[in-house]
XYZ file of C-alpha atoms in Angstrom:
693
model
C -1.059 -11.652 10.156
C -1.986 -8.967 12.499
C -1.191 -11.302 15.536
C 2.460 -12.008 14.013
C 3.066 -8.278 13.664
C 2.302 -7.471 17.315
C 4.194 -10.546 18.640
C 7.284 -9.357 16.659
C 6.568 -5.566 17.630
C 6.592 -6.867 21.239
C 9.846 -8.936 20.962
C 11.615 -5.778 19.288
C 10.526 -3.596 22.151
C 11.612 -6.279 24.664
C 15.067 -6.575 22.906
C 15.483 -2.653 22.878
C 14.765 -2.664 26.712
C 17.300 -5.208 27.699
C 19.922 -3.681 25.845
C 21.154 -0.803 27.729
C 21.992 2.637 26.423
C 25.471 2.145 27.684
C 25.800 -1.099 25.204
C 24.968 1.070 22.270
C 27.629 1.657 19.838
C 26.130 4.681 17.891
C 24.057 7.496 19.376
C 20.382 6.520 19.374
C 17.229 8.908 19.405
C 14.118 7.333 20.870
C 11.028 9.771 19.748
C 8.304 9.753 22.112
C 4.610 9.906 21.058
C 4.811 13.623 21.474
C 7.484 13.887 19.196
C 10.365 14.770 21.938
C 13.713 13.217 21.000
C 15.311 11.063 23.728
C 18.943 10.969 22.902
C 21.572 8.461 24.164
C 24.952 8.465 23.042
C 28.461 7.069 24.656
C 29.998 10.333 23.649
C 29.169 13.912 24.265
C 29.942 14.822 20.778
C 27.524 12.057 19.515
C 24.701 13.391 21.689
C 25.250 16.830 20.203
C 25.426 15.392 16.793
C 22.032 13.489 17.547
C 20.607 16.837 18.757
C 21.462 18.611 15.536
C 19.757 15.607 13.522
C 16.800 15.873 15.770
C 16.052 19.468 15.232
C 16.387 18.896 11.577
C 13.770 15.945 11.835
C 11.162 18.151 13.405
C 12.217 21.880 12.224
C 14.383 21.536 9.105
C 12.888 24.447 6.955
C 12.981 26.622 10.068
C 16.628 25.778 10.970
C 17.775 26.717 7.149
C 15.837 29.967 7.459
C 17.274 31.044 10.410
C 20.716 30.321 9.701
C 20.173 32.355 6.082
C 19.139 35.010 8.148
C 22.406 34.958 10.345
C 24.111 35.256 7.105
C 22.295 38.160 5.871
C 21.291 36.827 2.988
C 17.863 35.633 3.365
C 16.391 38.303 0.944
C 18.437 36.700 -1.575
C 16.497 33.516 -0.987
C 13.168 34.590 -0.337
C 12.316 38.228 -1.018
C 12.448 41.552 0.587
C 10.390 40.522 3.138
C 13.796 39.389 4.840
C 15.425 42.822 3.886
C 15.261 44.491 7.238
C 17.127 41.485 8.830
C 19.633 41.296 6.157
C 20.745 44.982 6.735
C 20.920 44.764 10.387
C 22.961 41.461 10.267
C 25.189 43.198 7.747
C 25.546 46.577 9.950
C 26.814 44.317 12.691
C 29.183 42.532 10.405
C 28.326 39.264 11.847
C 30.260 36.790 9.412
C 33.666 37.784 10.629
C 32.532 38.164 14.334
C 31.141 34.675 14.288
C 34.502 33.169 12.673
C 36.669 34.848 15.747
C 34.327 33.366 18.060
C 34.610 30.001 16.623
C 38.340 30.537 16.656
C 37.820 31.349 20.302
C 36.311 28.090 21.297
C 38.080 25.658 23.600
C 38.747 22.328 21.693
C 36.199 20.392 23.611
C 33.209 22.734 23.018
C 34.529 23.579 19.454
C 33.959 19.681 18.776
C 30.600 19.942 20.205
C 29.590 22.448 18.005
C 31.052 20.658 15.087
C 29.201 17.678 15.907
C 25.858 19.456 16.012
C 26.562 21.307 12.567
C 27.315 17.679 11.224
C 24.145 15.980 12.530
C 22.377 18.826 10.470
C 24.241 18.372 7.420
C 24.035 14.785 7.757
C 20.182 14.846 8.298
C 19.827 17.031 5.063
C 21.784 14.634 3.097
C 19.989 11.266 4.282
C 16.317 13.022 4.228
C 16.142 15.504 1.203
C 12.837 14.626 0.508
C 11.976 16.098 4.021
C 13.399 19.308 3.424
C 11.179 22.182 1.257
C 12.806 22.762 -2.063
C 13.171 26.453 -1.350
C 15.210 25.947 1.681
C 17.958 23.355 0.372
C 19.916 26.379 -1.344
C 20.906 27.326 2.196
C 23.065 23.823 2.897
C 25.580 23.100 4.035
C 25.610 24.678 7.034
C 28.824 25.875 9.092
C 29.480 26.269 12.670
C 30.019 29.837 11.975
C 26.109 30.012 10.742
C 25.341 28.733 14.204
C 27.346 31.108 15.935
C 26.001 34.023 13.900
C 22.546 32.767 14.456
C 23.029 32.685 18.212
C 24.044 36.292 18.028
C 21.350 37.410 16.072
C 18.935 35.879 18.579
C 20.342 36.495 21.945
C 22.197 39.873 20.840
C 20.458 41.511 18.250
C 16.789 40.533 19.226
C 16.687 39.616 22.825
C 19.456 42.164 24.058
C 19.026 45.299 21.729
C 15.917 44.452 19.789
C 14.009 47.264 21.471
C 17.064 49.699 20.818
C 17.744 48.441 17.189
C 14.002 48.434 16.012
C 13.184 51.693 18.124
C 15.650 53.466 15.998
C 14.053 52.027 13.070
C 10.456 52.488 14.342
C 9.630 49.261 14.933
C 9.361 46.913 17.999
C 8.238 44.056 20.309
C 9.494 42.355 23.289
C 8.675 38.918 24.693
C 8.310 38.060 28.075
C 8.070 34.838 30.520
C 6.917 33.756 34.323
C 8.905 31.809 36.541
C 8.856 30.622 40.483
C 10.916 28.313 42.752
C 9.506 27.069 45.979
C 12.375 26.248 48.707
C 11.996 22.963 50.408
C 10.698 24.761 53.703
C 8.014 25.910 52.038
C 7.077 22.744 50.171
C 4.568 20.240 51.475
C 7.100 17.409 50.313
C 10.129 19.313 51.738
C 11.457 19.091 48.305
C 12.108 22.261 46.002
C 9.715 22.928 43.396
C 10.650 24.689 40.070
C 8.481 26.328 37.401
C 9.686 27.273 33.950
C 7.404 29.027 31.850
C 8.995 31.473 29.003
C 6.363 33.400 26.999
C 7.459 33.998 23.357
C 5.865 34.059 19.838
C 5.193 30.957 18.690
C 7.118 30.975 15.580
C 10.416 32.084 13.833
C 13.408 32.488 16.082
C 11.340 32.146 19.256
C 10.460 28.868 18.450
C 11.340 26.084 21.247
C 12.430 22.135 20.873
C 12.031 19.963 23.793
C 14.643 17.536 24.073
C 16.079 14.955 26.692
C 19.899 14.706 26.577
C 21.785 11.670 27.686
C 25.496 10.674 27.679
C 28.009 9.756 30.104
C 28.285 11.819 33.111
C 25.786 14.127 31.459
C 21.890 13.846 31.667
C 19.470 17.150 30.964
C 15.984 17.348 29.944
C 14.484 20.991 29.108
C 14.010 22.970 25.634
C 16.416 24.770 23.133
C 15.639 27.526 20.978
C 15.470 26.442 17.366
C 18.931 26.099 15.758
C 20.947 26.373 19.171
C 23.218 23.754 20.148
C 22.123 23.721 23.615
C 19.458 23.693 26.144
C 18.597 27.178 27.303
C 15.961 26.086 30.010
C 16.767 22.669 31.481
C 16.786 20.685 34.658
C 18.711 17.156 35.669
C 18.621 14.876 38.446
C 20.176 17.536 40.855
C 19.000 21.005 39.843
C 17.486 23.228 37.206
C 16.718 26.573 36.013
C 14.610 28.558 33.768
C 14.928 32.244 32.364
C 12.749 35.307 32.154
C 13.636 38.440 30.476
C 14.773 41.027 32.587
C 14.788 44.642 33.069
C 18.309 45.040 31.685
C 19.808 47.735 29.683
C 22.602 45.898 28.138
C 22.467 48.282 24.895
C 22.575 51.757 24.362
C 21.322 54.100 21.685
C 23.644 56.846 20.976
C 22.267 59.904 19.055
C 25.301 61.229 16.986
C 25.833 64.815 15.467
C 26.747 64.516 11.882
C 29.263 66.961 10.520
C 31.579 67.382 7.163
C 30.819 63.448 6.251
C 31.686 62.246 10.142
C 30.749 62.915 13.537
C 31.100 65.156 16.385
C 32.980 63.682 19.640
C 34.150 65.710 22.275
C 34.395 68.459 20.056
C 36.239 66.961 17.002
C 35.131 65.433 13.993
C 35.616 61.723 13.724
C 35.409 59.964 10.699
C 33.255 56.820 10.390
C 34.639 53.426 9.609
C 32.781 52.577 6.220
C 32.106 49.577 4.406
C 29.712 48.869 1.423
C 27.812 45.670 1.234
C 25.906 44.387 -1.889
C 22.577 43.085 -0.978
C 20.543 40.827 -3.380
C 16.599 40.930 -3.160
C 14.865 37.872 -4.980
C 11.877 39.575 -7.232
C 8.496 38.051 -7.638
C 9.660 36.883 -11.238
C 12.814 35.086 -9.607
C 15.253 37.614 -10.808
C 18.080 39.141 -8.103
C 18.019 43.134 -7.614
C 21.033 44.332 -6.128
C 21.207 47.230 -3.527
C 24.214 49.008 -2.003
C 24.187 49.132 1.743
C 26.577 51.592 2.963
C 27.706 50.554 6.701
C 29.066 52.982 9.202
C 30.697 52.314 12.399
C 31.316 55.111 15.065
C 33.260 54.875 18.129
C 30.081 53.878 19.614
C 28.894 51.191 17.536
C 27.372 50.284 14.299
C 25.154 53.303 13.097
C 21.413 51.695 12.638
C 19.979 54.734 11.126
C 20.332 58.335 9.972
C 17.733 61.113 10.349
C 18.500 64.648 9.112
C 21.741 65.914 10.687
C 21.819 62.988 13.263
C 22.734 59.290 13.389
C 21.948 56.509 15.552
C 24.347 54.119 16.862
C 23.979 51.130 19.066
C 26.398 49.776 21.358
C 25.825 46.019 22.651
C 27.391 44.408 25.844
C 28.222 40.528 25.356
C 28.177 40.968 21.674
C 31.797 39.088 21.655
C 31.167 36.492 24.352
C 33.035 33.524 22.860
C 31.984 30.679 25.420
C 28.126 30.874 25.874
C 28.013 26.988 24.540
C 30.281 26.056 27.210
C 28.472 27.705 30.052
C 25.271 26.412 29.108
C 26.791 22.632 28.742
C 28.212 23.305 32.351
C 24.918 24.696 34.009
C 23.214 21.571 32.603
C 25.917 19.422 33.669
C 26.243 20.624 37.169
C 25.360 18.547 40.252
C 24.970 21.113 42.844
C 24.832 24.924 43.392
C 28.737 25.562 43.542
C 28.756 23.891 40.243
C 26.190 25.866 38.994
C 27.097 29.175 40.267
C 30.580 28.598 38.774
C 29.049 28.208 35.471
C 27.102 31.535 36.030
C 30.123 33.145 36.848
C 31.479 32.759 33.299
C 29.202 35.717 32.499
C 28.519 34.544 28.784
C 24.860 34.880 29.122
C 24.003 38.414 27.965
C 20.958 38.890 29.828
C 17.879 36.934 31.391
C 16.883 36.291 34.878
C 17.637 32.877 36.334
C 15.378 31.277 38.557
C 16.948 28.112 40.433
C 16.129 25.119 42.301
C 17.789 22.065 43.625
C 17.640 18.702 45.111
C 19.190 20.212 48.150
C 16.346 22.502 48.874
C 17.837 25.452 47.398
C 16.437 28.127 45.327
C 18.102 31.303 43.922
C 17.071 34.447 41.778
C 19.734 36.159 39.910
C 19.428 39.179 37.593
C 21.991 37.955 35.189
C 23.682 39.258 32.156
C 26.303 41.836 31.063
C 25.453 45.158 32.580
C 27.543 47.889 31.337
C 29.766 49.667 33.797
C 28.521 52.950 33.431
C 29.854 56.667 34.527
C 26.501 57.435 36.301
C 22.972 58.223 35.692
C 19.667 56.107 36.156
C 17.659 53.311 34.535
C 15.848 55.942 32.144
C 18.931 58.233 31.264
C 20.374 55.145 29.554
C 17.554 53.601 28.294
C 16.758 56.278 25.731
C 18.875 58.000 23.350
C 22.104 58.978 25.024
C 24.274 61.877 23.991
C 26.727 60.387 21.480
C 28.913 63.687 21.349
C 30.721 62.905 24.536
C 33.257 60.070 24.784
C 32.510 59.794 28.707
C 29.177 57.964 27.921
C 31.241 55.276 26.041
C 31.163 52.221 28.487
C 33.607 49.614 27.912
C 33.526 47.320 30.871
C 30.604 45.071 32.514
C 29.511 44.783 36.304
C 31.137 41.741 37.609
C 29.046 38.666 38.817
C 29.245 39.644 42.375
C 27.872 43.100 41.714
C 24.401 41.643 40.225
C 21.391 41.555 42.291
C 20.683 37.972 43.538
C 18.856 36.239 46.236
C 19.639 33.024 47.627
C 17.071 30.943 49.741
C 15.170 33.965 51.235
C 13.306 33.834 54.490
C 10.009 34.001 52.424
C 10.808 30.566 50.823
C 10.184 31.330 47.327
C 11.365 33.461 44.432
C 9.816 34.573 41.196
C 9.892 36.935 38.265
C 7.509 37.913 35.513
C 9.820 40.666 33.562
C 9.755 42.812 36.085
C 12.143 44.623 38.064
C 14.426 42.488 40.629
C 13.478 43.844 43.951
C 10.170 42.224 43.679
C 11.775 38.721 43.201
C 10.320 37.732 46.527
C 7.868 39.144 49.366
C 8.568 40.455 51.878
C 11.365 42.484 49.629
C 14.791 40.925 50.157
C 16.722 43.237 47.667
C 17.570 46.947 48.801
C 17.646 48.899 45.517
C 20.025 51.217 47.173
C 22.889 49.020 47.350
C 22.962 48.862 43.381
C 23.864 51.473 40.752
C 20.554 53.023 39.433
C 20.983 52.268 36.204
C 20.861 48.703 36.808
C 16.855 48.966 37.134
C 14.084 51.200 38.118
C 13.008 51.297 41.631
C 9.293 51.132 40.617
C 8.093 48.403 38.474
C 8.955 48.824 34.574
C 5.252 47.795 33.763
C 2.338 49.914 34.514
C -0.401 47.742 33.827
C 1.038 43.948 33.826
C 0.146 42.279 36.975
C 1.723 39.243 36.281
C 4.295 39.261 39.416
C 1.643 40.671 41.842
C -0.730 37.669 40.698
C 2.235 35.289 41.528
C 2.622 36.660 44.992
C -0.930 36.377 45.880
C -1.256 32.997 44.623
C 1.397 31.747 46.876
C -0.164 34.080 49.621
C 0.227 32.214 52.755
C 0.443 28.739 51.705
C 3.595 27.341 53.559
C 3.026 23.910 52.427
C 2.818 24.139 48.570
C 2.130 20.769 46.821
C 3.184 19.856 43.559
C -0.477 19.792 42.378
C -1.023 23.244 43.816
C 2.140 24.420 42.009
C 0.824 23.086 38.709
C -2.511 24.950 39.575
C -0.466 28.252 39.757
C 0.999 27.809 36.661
C -2.481 26.931 34.883
C -4.184 29.936 36.773
C -6.173 32.136 34.302
C -7.485 34.562 36.926
C -7.106 38.443 35.971
C -5.336 40.282 38.714
C -6.706 43.460 37.400
C -10.207 42.482 38.056
C -9.334 41.587 41.725
C -8.015 45.378 41.692
C -10.988 47.269 40.190
C -14.004 45.514 39.676
C -15.925 45.441 42.901
C -15.578 49.547 42.319
C -17.007 49.163 39.142
C -20.060 47.232 40.099
C -20.565 49.511 43.140
C -20.522 52.727 40.540
C -22.637 50.520 37.773
C -25.440 49.959 40.554
C -25.857 53.662 40.500
C -26.611 54.010 37.042
C -30.199 53.223 35.958
C -29.243 52.579 32.169
C -30.644 49.181 31.113
C -27.317 48.433 29.326
C -25.465 49.266 31.882
C -27.533 47.073 34.338
C -27.301 44.062 31.974
C -23.322 44.242 31.687
C -23.025 44.703 35.403
C -24.973 41.398 35.976
C -22.573 39.591 33.359
C -19.581 40.981 35.552
C -21.371 40.044 38.799
C -21.733 36.337 37.466
C -18.492 36.021 36.073
C -15.718 34.201 37.613
C -12.784 36.674 37.282
C -11.024 33.958 34.905
C -10.229 33.725 31.501
C -11.201 29.710 31.112
C -12.721 28.318 28.136
C -16.312 28.679 29.586
C -15.567 31.784 31.366
C -18.408 34.269 30.521
C -17.791 37.969 31.109
C -13.955 38.063 30.195
C -14.667 39.060 26.592
C -16.712 41.933 28.047
C -14.396 42.779 31.164
C -11.121 43.036 28.775
C -13.008 45.155 26.041
C -13.979 47.461 29.054
C -10.354 47.703 30.213
C -9.074 48.210 26.522
C -11.818 51.276 26.576
C -10.282 52.523 29.651
C -6.744 51.799 28.583
C -7.453 54.137 25.269
C -9.827 56.572 27.017
C -6.915 59.268 27.872
C -7.654 59.368 31.357
C -5.771 57.601 34.642
C -7.217 54.002 35.203
C -6.244 53.361 38.976
C -7.379 55.646 42.054
C -3.993 54.557 43.701
C -0.961 53.865 41.817
C 1.546 51.209 42.273
C 3.634 50.938 45.148
C 6.577 48.625 45.467
C 6.155 48.498 49.088
C 2.511 47.106 48.789
C 2.747 45.241 45.584
C -0.107 42.763 46.596
C -2.824 45.369 46.987
C -1.469 48.108 44.444
C -2.573 49.886 41.871
C -6.397 49.686 42.907
C -9.729 51.437 42.782
C -10.917 53.474 39.861
C -9.644 56.959 39.316
C -12.932 57.940 37.772
C -15.972 55.891 38.649
C -18.563 57.431 36.616
C -16.164 57.585 33.583
C -15.699 53.760 34.248
C -19.272 52.909 33.969
C -19.514 54.945 30.596
C -16.787 52.914 29.194
C -18.689 49.791 30.472
C -21.942 50.747 28.674
C -19.950 51.145 25.520
C -18.023 48.085 25.819
C -21.497 46.284 26.322
C -22.326 47.755 22.894
C -19.222 46.812 21.312
C -19.575 42.704 22.370
C -23.419 42.805 21.530
C -22.435 44.157 18.064
C -19.536 41.754 17.620
C -20.912 38.646 19.212
C -24.598 39.031 19.788
C -24.577 38.656 23.427
C -22.444 40.441 26.245
C -21.805 37.098 28.095
C -20.265 34.964 25.053
C -17.736 32.708 26.595
C -14.068 33.458 26.339
C -13.839 29.665 24.409
C -16.105 30.618 21.436
C -14.155 33.784 20.738
C -10.316 32.924 21.825
C -8.811 30.007 19.807
C -5.733 27.712 19.836
C -5.090 26.925 16.232
C -2.200 25.282 14.467
C -2.162 23.210 11.464
C -5.241 20.998 11.404
C -5.883 21.662 14.980
C -8.710 24.085 16.486
C -9.874 24.285 20.155
C -11.213 26.602 22.409
C -8.452 29.007 24.074
C -7.871 29.835 27.936
C -5.669 32.348 29.228
C -5.535 36.207 28.670
C -2.699 38.736 27.425
C -0.270 39.632 30.261
C -1.570 43.172 30.401
C -4.631 41.834 32.648
C -2.653 40.361 35.081
C -3.290 36.563 33.734
C -0.335 34.217 34.835
C -1.383 31.964 31.976
C -0.291 34.763 29.433
C -1.488 34.131 26.246
C -1.333 36.774 23.183
C -3.834 36.645 20.358
C -4.221 38.157 16.678
C -7.348 38.585 15.031
C -8.076 35.967 12.343
C -10.306 36.372 9.190
C -12.861 34.774 10.741
C -12.885 37.381 13.749
C -11.688 34.668 16.419
C -8.822 35.574 18.557
C -6.106 33.105 17.510
C -3.551 32.865 20.085
C 0.091 33.209 18.595
C 2.317 33.930 21.565
C 2.494 33.676 25.299
C 2.567 30.287 27.090
C 5.301 28.333 24.999
C 7.347 25.512 26.961
C 6.356 24.871 30.431
C 8.116 22.817 32.832
C 6.952 22.141 36.442
C 9.629 20.062 38.820
C 9.516 18.675 41.951
C 13.379 17.734 43.017
C 13.091 14.585 45.308
C 15.445 11.483 45.002
C 14.257 11.464 41.314
C 12.833 14.462 39.862
C 9.240 14.462 39.148
C 8.278 16.746 36.171
C 5.112 18.023 34.081
C 5.878 19.421 30.935
C 4.217 21.013 27.667
C 5.186 22.428 24.567
C 2.102 24.567 23.663
C 2.002 24.593 20.009
C 3.966 21.064 19.545
C 7.532 19.990 19.132
C 7.723 20.393 15.211
C 7.158 23.368 12.712
C 7.774 21.050 9.719
C 4.823 20.764 7.057
C 3.541 17.514 7.424
C 4.776 16.507 10.577
C 2.005 15.214 13.133
C 3.324 17.042 15.776
C 3.020 20.547 14.691
C 0.028 21.765 17.131
C -0.772 17.941 18.692
C -0.442 19.441 22.147
C -2.965 22.296 21.900
C -5.738 19.859 23.007
C -3.499 19.627 26.667
C -3.312 23.250 26.445
C -7.084 23.743 25.741
C -7.908 21.309 28.668
C -5.457 23.084 31.222
C -3.313 19.818 31.267
C 0.545 18.884 31.362
C 2.294 15.769 30.437
C 4.500 13.799 32.468
C 8.037 14.316 31.232
C 9.582 10.781 30.531
C 12.815 10.512 32.506
C 13.262 6.892 32.678
C 14.448 5.069 29.961
C 11.778 2.021 30.147
C 9.204 4.769 30.384
C 10.617 6.221 27.047
C 10.330 2.703 25.358
C 6.682 2.521 26.696
C 5.681 5.690 24.332
C 7.967 4.863 21.816
C 6.873 6.289 18.265
C 10.207 5.863 16.419
C 13.863 4.772 17.006
C 16.618 6.100 15.075
C 20.412 4.896 15.476
C 22.697 7.183 13.890
C 25.953 6.452 11.993
C 28.480 8.831 14.347
């Protein structure tokens, strides 16, 4: 019997292989053995239908939760933990905004969006058993839900999240790495691209890896969960990735309240007011109602009120209608001219763009909708702005030609790690004096995070970068901060006779200055850094200098004080773990579902290019919950060669075998080959679905 089944399976695969994708009447999804959907369709609408279906297949509960949040009614479904989100969505009145944007879609792209939504709903109808009971109440999904979700993620979270949650005394900001090597600096004479977003491993930040194919369109990459397009992708000719840029595309205005209104240019203006009834599910299943009074000022929606002041937030790009169209055109582009034409649509509200192509070109673009302001520098606009004067209310954005960008710099590389645009390559190629002072600070926006400097130092004098070396750069766990100060610390420690200091110094002398699984000393060093950060004294002797980014900051401000903090750190580590040289992987873990592996990589504060954020679990271990998420390293030859990884696996759905199944590769510092050829997909086939569309 087993032999018969084997023969039948082999014949089946042979039949599939001999039946070209062009002959398929219906969209098909070939699921590979890492849960990545390879979608083939004779129509582009059918391709997006299958993308909606595939996302539900792997992330059904998550998608429905995200769409409920975008409606501003998630607390009605699941309780008060969603109330804060519901309030923000209602204050920005996303439902009518999403309807207006839907109405503005060009017919072709409205069809693609509708097809994506139909795929979501058809999956739900066909597989109700794969959806959690508490999530079915969100169905059916509408195209307006998807648009509202995109606004909630891109505008209210990425663009304005720090302003909105700063006004409400909350916070948090994700980041990323990216790098491109031009053909002239590549050993193979082919351009190289590295995509490496660092986002939380949950919720609206979750990535979904997919391979999309229809006539005239082929792209491989990752979409943010619930979105109908690839956010980071490559095709046979080119590719791009994003990092969060130092953009101030949202402004918080401090309003002065008076006579139930607010002062503007010396006169009292009335708020536009509406009342929304919020429903909150209680523990006993009943619904409690609260009235939310939403006030809109000339500057934007009021987010909070404190005493005699109110705080309104204005967001650039909030009304952009053609984002789906722009990303489709980016993924379809066959050369730089076509790709740049898509960028010039200016629908992307923020993000750096790092680009490479088959022709050997590379580019850095400080992208997004930068408000065209009346003056002032970055700091002036980044914090609360005087809301009593209308001259500070901006109405236009800077055109594409005014944005910082670098195309094929003499250095042969571009990179970004969420830093200012001026250091996108080295030697510096952008002159900050040619741009408005409010675009970005001149010096680095981060005083400690040294990932960008780490990137420049890794490239160094290598003018023949191989694909394997490029992968090695991505997986590098060295701590740049150690290279800037550890020698000075050890020299100072040698002057201290204390036995605990001597013991700690011996550990750090033997340490490899990395946060690899087996690294002994990383735990002690990071504990020492944390003690230094919180100690109240300056850390470095020499401050950061943008003209010398590969060597500054450096040295120790107070070596004697640093040794005291080392002694303190050694005592803390011994108390917590029994030994000052415990290995990194004993304490730091990659966990998800049933999987649990030793971790590598450190938080970005320490200059680790492999950036991993951790939380303290109930057993005292540090468990990864953010940082390296989707990774793609691509060489653009006659056909692209690509290595990829989605750290936490391509599914969040309970019971799905691919939740966490890539953590082992993450732990081993390995990537997987991207399956770009139809026959290669069949060799790694786990499941095939033919959809009726």
